[in-house]
Short mmCIF file of C-alpha atoms in Angstrom, two decimals:
data_model
loop_
_atom_site.label_atom_id
_atom_site.label_comp_id
_atom_site.label_asym_id
_atom_site.label_seq_id
_atom_site.Cartn_x
_atom_site.Cartn_y
_atom_site.Cartn_z
CA UNK A 712 2.78 69.37 27.95
CA UNK A 713 0.37 67.94 30.58
CA UNK A 714 3.15 65.33 31.63
CA UNK A 715 5.64 68.25 32.32
CA UNK A 716 3.08 70.23 34.21
CA UNK A 717 1.90 67.39 36.43
CA UNK A 718 5.43 66.59 36.94
CA UNK A 719 6.24 70.20 38.34
CA UNK A 720 2.83 70.00 40.16
CA UNK A 721 4.22 67.41 42.65
CA UNK A 722 7.22 69.12 43.88
CA UNK A 723 8.02 68.10 47.58
CA UNK A 724 4.69 66.11 47.63
CA UNK A 725 2.59 69.37 47.09
CA UNK A 726 0.05 69.44 44.35
CA UNK A 727 -0.20 72.55 42.33
CA UNK A 728 -2.68 73.60 39.47
CA UNK A 729 -1.70 72.35 36.04
CA UNK A 730 -1.65 75.78 34.69
CA UNK A 731 -0.76 78.00 37.64
CA UNK A 732 -0.37 81.82 37.58
CA UNK A 733 3.05 83.34 37.64
CA UNK A 734 2.56 84.08 41.39
CA UNK A 735 1.35 80.46 42.25
CA UNK A 736 4.26 78.68 40.46
CA UNK A 737 5.74 75.90 42.78
CA UNK A 738 9.04 76.74 44.65
CA UNK A 739 12.00 74.36 44.06
CA UNK A 740 14.52 74.09 46.64
CA UNK A 741 18.13 72.99 46.14
CA UNK A 742 20.67 72.44 49.13
CA UNK A 743 24.33 73.19 48.36
CA UNK A 744 26.33 72.92 51.25
CA UNK A 745 24.74 75.12 54.00
CA UNK A 746 22.98 77.39 51.53
CA UNK A 747 19.56 76.73 50.37
CA UNK A 748 18.49 78.10 46.82
CA UNK A 749 14.69 78.57 45.82
CA UNK A 750 13.48 79.29 42.52
CA UNK A 751 10.23 79.31 40.82
CA UNK A 752 9.95 77.43 37.45
CA UNK A 753 7.23 77.41 34.76
CA UNK A 754 7.61 73.78 33.28
CA UNK A 755 5.04 74.36 30.61
CA UNK A 756 6.96 77.65 29.29
CA UNK A 757 10.19 75.66 29.39
CA UNK A 758 8.81 72.81 27.32
CA UNK A 759 7.46 75.19 24.81
CA UNK A 760 10.80 76.99 24.49
CA UNK A 761 12.46 73.67 24.11
CA UNK A 762 9.91 72.56 21.40
CA UNK A 763 10.46 75.83 19.58
CA UNK A 764 14.14 75.31 19.59
CA UNK A 765 14.16 71.75 18.73
CA UNK A 766 11.71 72.52 15.78
CA UNK A 767 14.00 75.18 14.39
CA UNK A 768 17.19 72.92 14.46
CA UNK A 769 15.24 70.43 12.51
CA UNK A 770 13.99 73.03 10.18
CA UNK A 771 17.55 74.14 9.50
CA UNK A 772 18.79 70.55 9.10
CA UNK A 773 15.99 70.23 6.41
CA UNK A 774 16.82 73.31 4.81
CA UNK A 775 20.63 72.26 4.64
CA UNK A 776 20.04 69.07 3.14
CA UNK A 777 17.64 70.56 0.54
CA UNK A 778 20.34 73.05 -0.31
CA UNK A 779 22.80 70.21 -0.73
CA UNK A 780 20.33 68.25 -2.97
CA UNK A 781 19.80 71.13 -5.09
CA UNK A 782 23.54 71.98 -5.44
CA UNK A 783 24.45 68.32 -6.29
CA UNK A 784 21.37 67.98 -8.76
CA UNK A 785 23.16 69.12 -11.84
CA UNK A 786 25.92 66.97 -11.24
CA UNK A 787 23.23 63.78 -10.93
CA UNK A 788 21.91 64.72 -14.25
CA UNK A 789 25.09 65.25 -15.90
CA UNK A 790 26.20 61.67 -14.63
CA UNK A 791 22.88 59.93 -15.59
CA UNK A 792 22.94 61.85 -19.10
CA UNK A 793 26.87 60.90 -19.63
CA UNK A 794 26.36 57.33 -18.63
CA UNK A 795 23.32 56.77 -21.01
CA UNK A 796 25.37 58.26 -23.84
CA UNK A 797 28.26 56.09 -22.92
CA UNK A 798 25.83 52.84 -22.94
CA UNK A 799 24.21 54.06 -26.31
CA UNK A 800 21.86 51.37 -28.02
CA UNK A 801 23.13 48.84 -25.88
CA UNK A 802 20.74 49.98 -23.13
CA UNK A 803 17.54 49.72 -24.94
CA UNK A 804 18.51 46.33 -26.28
CA UNK A 805 19.64 45.06 -22.85
CA UNK A 806 16.11 46.05 -21.47
CA UNK A 807 14.35 44.17 -24.22
CA UNK A 808 16.50 41.13 -23.22
CA UNK A 809 15.48 41.56 -19.73
CA UNK A 810 11.93 41.60 -20.35
CA UNK A 811 12.45 38.80 -22.72
CA UNK A 812 13.95 36.76 -19.78
CA UNK A 813 11.20 37.80 -17.30
CA UNK A 814 8.61 36.52 -19.61
CA UNK A 815 10.56 33.41 -20.41
CA UNK A 816 10.99 32.27 -16.97
CA UNK A 817 7.45 33.60 -15.84
CA UNK A 818 5.85 31.35 -18.63
CA UNK A 819 7.96 28.55 -17.11
CA UNK A 820 6.57 29.08 -13.77
CA UNK A 821 2.77 29.42 -14.97
CA UNK A 822 3.55 26.06 -16.73
CA UNK A 823 4.83 24.54 -13.69
CA UNK A 824 1.86 25.77 -11.54
CA UNK A 825 -0.79 24.52 -14.26
CA UNK A 826 0.88 21.07 -14.18
CA UNK A 827 1.05 20.72 -10.42
CA UNK A 828 -1.50 18.23 -9.25
CA UNK A 829 -1.44 19.89 -5.91
CA UNK A 830 -4.60 22.34 -5.04
CA UNK A 831 -3.60 25.95 -4.64
CA UNK A 832 -3.15 25.58 -0.75
CA UNK A 833 -0.82 22.67 -1.41
CA UNK A 834 1.52 24.30 -4.00
CA UNK A 835 5.19 23.86 -2.82
CA UNK A 836 6.46 27.18 -1.12
CA UNK A 837 9.01 27.64 -3.64
CA UNK A 838 6.36 27.87 -6.45
CA UNK A 839 4.24 30.29 -4.39
CA UNK A 840 7.25 32.63 -4.46
CA UNK A 841 7.08 32.84 -8.11
CA UNK A 842 10.04 34.29 -9.76
CA UNK A 843 11.43 35.24 -6.46
CA UNK A 844 11.88 31.83 -5.49
CA UNK A 845 15.45 30.17 -5.39
CA UNK A 846 14.94 27.89 -8.50
CA UNK A 847 13.04 30.53 -10.74
CA UNK A 848 15.17 33.24 -9.49
CA UNK A 849 18.30 31.22 -10.44
CA UNK A 850 16.79 30.63 -13.89
CA UNK A 851 16.05 34.41 -14.34
CA UNK A 852 19.67 34.88 -13.77
CA UNK A 853 21.23 32.59 -16.05
CA UNK A 854 18.85 33.96 -18.86
CA UNK A 855 20.16 37.62 -17.96
CA UNK A 856 23.58 36.66 -18.51
CA UNK A 857 27.01 37.40 -17.33
CA UNK A 858 26.48 40.01 -14.77
CA UNK A 859 23.61 38.19 -13.17
CA UNK A 860 25.54 34.81 -13.25
CA UNK A 861 28.35 36.59 -11.59
CA UNK A 862 25.79 37.97 -8.87
CA UNK A 863 24.43 34.35 -8.41
CA UNK A 864 27.85 33.14 -7.72
CA UNK A 865 28.37 35.79 -5.12
CA UNK A 866 25.01 34.66 -3.51
CA UNK A 867 26.57 30.94 -3.67
CA UNK A 868 29.64 32.06 -1.94
CA UNK A 869 27.97 33.96 0.75
CA UNK A 870 26.09 31.64 3.17
CA UNK A 871 26.42 33.93 6.13
CA UNK A 872 24.31 36.75 4.11
CA UNK A 873 21.70 34.66 2.22
CA UNK A 874 19.27 31.86 3.00
CA UNK A 875 20.55 28.37 2.68
CA UNK A 876 18.11 27.47 -0.01
CA UNK A 877 19.31 30.31 -2.32
CA UNK A 878 23.03 29.56 -1.51
CA UNK A 879 22.41 25.77 -2.52
CA UNK A 880 20.54 26.86 -5.57
CA UNK A 881 22.81 29.29 -6.84
CA UNK A 882 25.86 27.06 -6.79
CA UNK A 883 24.72 25.73 -10.03
CA UNK A 884 25.74 29.19 -11.35
CA UNK A 885 29.44 28.06 -11.03
CA UNK A 886 28.83 25.27 -13.76
CA UNK A 887 25.63 26.01 -15.70
CA UNK A 888 26.50 29.13 -17.83
CA UNK A 889 25.12 28.70 -21.26
CA UNK A 890 27.42 26.93 -23.77
CA UNK A 891 28.34 28.76 -27.03
CA UNK A 892 28.43 26.65 -30.13
CA UNK A 893 31.92 25.55 -31.31
CA UNK A 894 31.05 27.17 -34.87
CA UNK A 895 30.90 30.47 -32.94
CA UNK A 896 33.98 29.78 -31.12
CA UNK A 897 35.91 28.96 -34.16
CA UNK A 898 34.85 31.98 -35.89
CA UNK A 899 36.03 34.19 -32.87
CA UNK A 900 39.53 32.36 -33.12
CA UNK A 901 39.84 32.91 -36.74
CA UNK A 902 38.91 36.55 -36.58
CA UNK A 903 41.24 37.13 -33.49
CA UNK A 904 44.21 35.04 -34.60
CA UNK A 905 43.96 36.34 -38.20
CA UNK A 906 45.04 32.77 -39.11
CA UNK A 907 43.48 29.38 -39.83
CA UNK A 908 42.94 27.51 -36.67
CA UNK A 909 44.68 24.38 -38.08
CA UNK A 910 47.72 26.39 -38.77
CA UNK A 911 48.14 27.09 -35.07
CA UNK A 912 46.41 24.05 -33.33
CA UNK A 913 46.81 20.55 -34.09
CA UNK A 914 43.61 19.91 -32.51
CA UNK A 915 40.81 21.75 -30.62
CA UNK A 916 38.17 19.74 -28.47
CA UNK A 917 34.50 21.02 -29.55
CA UNK A 918 33.31 19.85 -26.21
CA UNK A 919 34.14 22.73 -23.83
CA UNK A 920 36.09 21.97 -20.59
CA UNK A 921 34.16 24.85 -19.06
CA UNK A 922 31.71 27.44 -19.76
CA UNK A 923 31.72 30.28 -17.25
CA UNK A 924 29.79 33.54 -17.26
CA UNK A 925 32.28 35.43 -19.49
CA UNK A 926 34.25 33.03 -21.09
CA UNK A 927 34.49 29.44 -22.51
CA UNK A 928 37.28 27.11 -22.23
CA UNK A 929 38.40 24.54 -24.67
CA UNK A 930 41.12 21.77 -24.75
CA UNK A 931 43.87 22.05 -27.52
CA UNK A 932 47.13 20.87 -28.82
CA UNK A 933 49.64 23.38 -30.42
CA UNK A 934 50.94 22.46 -33.75
CA UNK A 935 54.66 21.92 -33.93
CA UNK A 936 55.56 21.65 -30.21
CA UNK A 937 52.50 19.56 -29.42
CA UNK A 938 52.07 21.12 -26.20
CA UNK A 939 48.77 20.50 -24.40
CA UNK A 940 46.95 23.70 -23.70
CA UNK A 941 43.55 25.20 -22.99
CA UNK A 942 41.94 28.29 -25.03
CA UNK A 943 40.06 30.59 -23.18
CA UNK A 944 37.58 32.36 -25.44
CA UNK A 945 35.56 35.57 -24.48
CA UNK A 946 31.88 34.94 -25.16
CA UNK A 947 30.28 37.12 -27.97
CA UNK A 948 28.54 40.33 -27.04
CA UNK A 949 29.64 40.02 -23.37
CA UNK A 950 31.20 43.47 -23.26
CA UNK A 951 28.17 45.01 -24.27
CA UNK A 952 26.07 43.26 -21.75
CA UNK A 953 28.56 44.23 -18.96
CA UNK A 954 28.66 47.68 -19.92
CA UNK A 955 25.00 48.10 -19.99
CA UNK A 956 24.31 46.29 -16.81
CA UNK A 957 26.93 47.98 -14.79
CA UNK A 958 26.01 51.22 -16.06
CA UNK A 959 22.49 50.81 -15.09
CA UNK A 960 23.75 49.72 -11.75
CA UNK A 961 25.91 52.80 -11.50
CA UNK A 962 22.98 55.25 -12.10
CA UNK A 963 20.81 53.37 -9.55
CA UNK A 964 23.59 53.85 -7.06
CA UNK A 965 23.72 57.44 -7.78
CA UNK A 966 20.20 58.03 -7.45
CA UNK A 967 19.89 56.12 -3.84
CA UNK A 968 22.74 58.17 -2.72
CA UNK A 969 21.08 61.47 -3.93
CA UNK A 970 17.75 60.51 -2.21
CA UNK A 971 19.45 59.34 0.89
CA UNK A 972 22.87 61.18 1.63
CA UNK A 973 23.41 58.99 4.55
CA UNK A 974 23.99 56.19 2.25
CA UNK A 975 27.07 58.13 0.85
CA UNK A 976 29.07 57.24 4.20
CA UNK A 977 28.87 53.54 2.97
CA UNK A 978 30.65 54.81 -0.19
CA UNK A 979 27.94 52.67 -2.23
CA UNK A 980 28.87 54.65 -5.71
CA UNK A 981 32.47 54.17 -5.04
CA UNK A 982 32.02 50.21 -4.59
CA UNK A 983 30.00 50.04 -7.55
CA UNK A 984 32.63 52.02 -9.60
CA UNK A 985 35.19 49.32 -8.27
CA UNK A 986 32.99 46.45 -9.36
CA UNK A 987 32.74 47.74 -12.85
CA UNK A 988 36.27 48.64 -13.24
CA UNK A 989 37.29 45.02 -12.07
CA UNK A 990 34.70 43.29 -14.19
CA UNK A 991 35.40 45.51 -17.38
CA UNK A 992 38.90 44.50 -16.69
CA UNK A 993 38.26 40.84 -16.62
CA UNK A 994 36.98 40.66 -20.28
CA UNK A 995 40.45 41.88 -21.51
CA UNK A 996 42.48 38.75 -21.70
CA UNK A 997 45.71 40.90 -22.22
CA UNK A 998 45.55 42.14 -18.70
CA UNK A 999 45.01 38.72 -17.52
CA UNK A 1000 47.89 37.32 -19.25
CA UNK A 1001 50.05 40.26 -17.61
CA UNK A 1002 48.64 39.20 -14.30
CA UNK A 1003 49.48 35.65 -14.74
CA UNK A 1004 53.17 36.27 -15.72
CA UNK A 1005 53.36 38.90 -12.92
CA UNK A 1006 52.41 35.90 -10.42
CA UNK A 1007 54.96 33.64 -12.25
CA UNK A 1008 57.79 36.04 -11.81
CA UNK A 1009 56.82 36.25 -8.13
CA UNK A 1010 56.93 32.54 -7.71
CA UNK A 1011 60.47 32.49 -9.28
CA UNK A 1012 61.94 35.25 -7.37
CA UNK A 1013 60.62 33.76 -4.25
CA UNK A 1014 61.96 30.34 -4.99
CA UNK A 1015 58.30 29.03 -4.69
CA UNK A 1016 58.19 27.33 -7.99
CA UNK A 1017 58.17 23.82 -6.19
CA UNK A 1018 55.18 24.72 -4.11
CA UNK A 1019 52.97 26.36 -6.56
CA UNK A 1020 52.66 27.28 -10.06
CA UNK A 1021 50.36 29.11 -12.63
CA UNK A 1022 49.82 28.44 -16.26
CA UNK A 1023 52.24 29.33 -18.88
CA UNK A 1024 50.88 31.81 -21.39
CA UNK A 1025 51.48 31.69 -25.13
CA UNK A 1026 51.47 35.28 -26.09
CA UNK A 1027 51.81 34.39 -29.90
CA UNK A 1028 48.31 32.83 -29.78
CA UNK A 1029 46.64 35.09 -27.43
CA UNK A 1030 44.78 38.29 -27.67
CA UNK A 1031 42.44 40.63 -26.27
CA UNK A 1032 39.55 37.98 -26.55
CA UNK A 1033 41.57 34.73 -26.68
CA UNK A 1034 44.03 33.45 -23.97
CA UNK A 1035 46.02 30.21 -24.75
CA UNK A 1036 47.57 29.07 -21.68
CA UNK A 1037 49.50 25.57 -20.49
CA UNK A 1038 47.11 22.92 -19.47
CA UNK A 1039 47.24 21.94 -15.86
CA UNK A 1040 46.11 18.90 -14.34
CA UNK A 1041 44.74 18.27 -11.09
CA UNK A 1042 41.58 18.44 -8.70
CA UNK A 1043 40.16 21.36 -6.79
CA UNK A 1044 41.63 22.09 -3.37
CA UNK A 1045 38.18 21.08 -1.65
CA UNK A 1046 38.01 17.50 -3.06
CA UNK A 1047 39.64 15.91 -0.05
CA UNK A 1048 39.19 12.32 -1.43
CA UNK A 1049 40.92 12.81 -4.55
CA UNK A 1050 43.70 15.13 -3.13
CA UNK A 1051 44.44 12.25 -0.81
CA UNK A 1052 45.52 10.23 -3.89
CA UNK A 1053 47.95 12.83 -4.90
CA UNK A 1054 49.54 14.06 -1.48
CA UNK A 1055 49.93 12.39 1.71
CA UNK A 1056 48.90 15.57 3.89
CA UNK A 1057 46.02 17.35 2.38
CA UNK A 1058 46.38 20.00 5.44
CA UNK A 1059 50.05 20.70 4.28
CA UNK A 1060 49.00 21.52 0.69
CA UNK A 1061 46.03 24.07 2.10
CA UNK A 1062 48.93 25.68 4.44
CA UNK A 1063 51.10 25.93 1.19
CA UNK A 1064 48.39 27.37 -0.64
CA UNK A 1065 47.41 30.02 1.91
CA UNK A 1066 51.14 30.94 2.48
CA UNK A 1067 51.78 31.42 -1.26
CA UNK A 1068 48.59 33.46 -1.43
CA UNK A 1069 49.53 35.91 1.53
CA UNK A 1070 53.26 36.16 0.25
CA UNK A 1071 51.58 37.55 -2.98
CA UNK A 1072 49.87 40.31 -1.20
CA UNK A 1073 53.20 41.86 -0.20
CA UNK A 1074 55.66 40.62 -2.79
CA UNK A 1075 53.56 40.51 -6.34
CA UNK A 1076 52.45 43.34 -8.25
CA UNK A 1077 48.92 41.91 -8.03
CA UNK A 1078 47.28 39.19 -6.07
CA UNK A 1079 44.71 36.48 -6.91
CA UNK A 1080 41.23 37.89 -5.89
CA UNK A 1081 39.11 35.07 -6.90
CA UNK A 1082 40.42 32.32 -4.99
CA UNK A 1083 37.69 29.56 -4.84
CA UNK A 1084 37.71 25.82 -5.25
CA UNK A 1085 37.63 26.04 -9.00
CA UNK A 1086 40.56 28.31 -9.37
CA UNK A 1087 42.81 26.57 -6.84
CA UNK A 1088 44.01 23.06 -7.48
CA UNK A 1089 46.31 20.29 -6.13
CA UNK A 1090 48.30 19.08 -9.35
CA UNK A 1091 49.54 15.69 -9.88
CA UNK A 1092 52.89 16.44 -8.93
CA UNK A 1093 51.66 17.87 -5.67
CA UNK A 1094 51.93 21.55 -6.36
CA UNK A 1095 49.46 24.17 -5.82
CA UNK A 1096 48.02 25.46 -9.05
CA UNK A 1097 46.66 28.80 -9.26
CA UNK A 1098 44.05 29.54 -12.05
CA UNK A 1099 41.87 32.27 -13.56
CA UNK A 1100 43.59 35.82 -12.87
CA UNK A 1101 40.85 37.65 -14.63
CA UNK A 1102 40.02 39.33 -11.09
CA UNK A 1103 43.00 40.61 -9.15
CA UNK A 1104 43.75 43.07 -6.25
CA UNK A 1105 46.52 45.46 -5.90
CA UNK A 1106 48.01 47.09 -2.47
CA UNK A 1107 50.24 50.19 -3.22
CA UNK A 1108 53.66 49.99 -1.41
CA UNK A 1109 52.58 53.36 0.52
CA UNK A 1110 49.90 51.13 2.16
CA UNK A 1111 51.76 48.51 3.11
CA UNK A 1112 54.32 50.77 4.55
CA UNK A 1113 51.44 52.54 6.54
CA UNK A 1114 50.19 49.22 7.83
CA UNK A 1115 53.71 48.37 9.19
CA UNK A 1116 53.51 51.79 10.86
CA UNK A 1117 50.37 50.97 12.13
CA UNK A 1118 50.99 47.68 13.84
CA UNK A 1119 54.14 49.05 15.33
CA UNK A 1120 52.44 51.95 16.75
CA UNK A 1121 49.64 49.63 18.45
CA UNK A 1122 52.59 47.78 20.11
CA UNK A 1123 54.20 50.97 21.58
CA UNK A 1124 50.98 52.86 21.81
CA UNK A 1125 52.01 55.87 19.89
CA UNK A 1126 48.75 57.39 18.77
CA UNK A 1127 50.12 60.26 16.70
CA UNK A 1128 51.85 57.40 14.51
CA UNK A 1129 48.82 55.25 14.57
CA UNK A 1130 46.75 58.33 13.30
CA UNK A 1131 49.26 58.96 10.65
CA UNK A 1132 49.25 55.33 9.42
CA UNK A 1133 45.64 55.36 9.28
CA UNK A 1134 45.48 58.73 7.26
CA UNK A 1135 48.15 57.22 4.84
CA UNK A 1136 45.85 54.03 4.42
CA UNK A 1137 43.09 56.23 3.55
CA UNK A 1138 40.62 55.10 6.35
CA UNK A 1139 39.88 58.98 7.11
CA UNK A 1140 39.22 61.94 5.26
CA UNK A 1141 42.01 63.92 3.49
CA UNK A 1142 41.93 67.10 5.39
CA UNK A 1143 41.41 65.42 8.78
CA UNK A 1144 43.31 66.92 11.90
CA UNK A 1145 45.89 64.33 12.91
CA UNK A 1146 46.58 65.60 16.19
CA UNK A 1147 43.04 65.59 17.06
CA UNK A 1148 42.45 62.24 15.72
CA UNK A 1149 45.44 60.96 17.79
CA UNK A 1150 43.76 62.19 20.75
CA UNK A 1151 40.43 60.54 19.92
CA UNK A 1152 42.29 57.26 19.29
CA UNK A 1153 44.13 57.62 22.60
CA UNK A 1154 40.66 58.13 24.32
CA UNK A 1155 39.21 55.03 22.45
CA UNK A 1156 42.06 52.71 23.35
CA UNK A 1157 42.19 54.08 27.00
CA UNK A 1158 38.45 53.26 27.42
CA UNK A 1159 38.97 49.63 25.92
CA UNK A 1160 41.84 49.01 28.39
CA UNK A 1161 39.89 50.14 31.27
#
């Protein structure tokens, strides 16, 4: 208040008391053209009125948010209860497993600390961070299983989001998933295929080619045709682990959005729902088989079978938990030295892979949404091999049409068409005023061009 009164007390270089009586209020002059306007102002009173008004608005906002929270509370409780029911006993079991994992890795850390010959001040910084250090956090993720191994793979694939030491350490999550004993694999095969293993496969290699977070892959040879194949087997108990972990993450996201409604603008719960649906779909190998066949049909229809391929699926020896596929031989697209021994121009192979993938966005029912070095190979015959279609994406034809209209309206500066296209793509609220939206877009683009 004093600052406002002092400011008002130095009009035209004259000093006035900080708390003047009404008759002593300073006179402020404003010259408009040839007319001179004078008025008396009480800066203190104006400031008080402003503060009261601002306080009232803040109170109204708080009351409104509190009312919204109370209205949404029953829905939140209902979601938590329903999610807990869907999770069932798996939730308690998963909690116990989580505690065991923390205790196990914590014991490793304490043992390493006790065996260190360095004084406390000389302990490496990684060990000082405890379970939050890259090494022990990666070990904890591996013990926690599939969901967290997937998270570790995400960290390893996002060097722009995470520190370099974490990105480097979590690279091991790509090839160090726990291996399931072969006896368990044989038991799953007998149960799923409802036949003796040797009646279907001439040979199954007991040593896995790969052990990922969700499945384990073994080389094999089919009986009769002698075709060389790989068998992808879902790890036992993985569905229960995923359901429990993802339901827990969903509940946390719901609580965060409830406590901070501003987070809802980022669609946190919607993102978690998408991730949950995608990961649960990944454990259904029947869906993966359908995704592979869809991609193979796309390659055939576009005449791309000489440039790229995907493994042939053998449906007679595939189920929801077992997937038998043609074995492809090649090297990862990132292994430049090995690629050079297969093709004369590695750059051309990369361009081909990108063209085939981008083409699938428009011409295929689904597109490969997990393209990394392990899933994209250069084969011995020079073709690009697309592997592992557990995670795919879908773009609706309506969205593609809207995108084409949007790009066309950008070139012609037709803002109403641009607004309609964005609405059709789901970039706005459903009940948005398209004409008002078009006017806003015009203002934005006009300011950019200016």
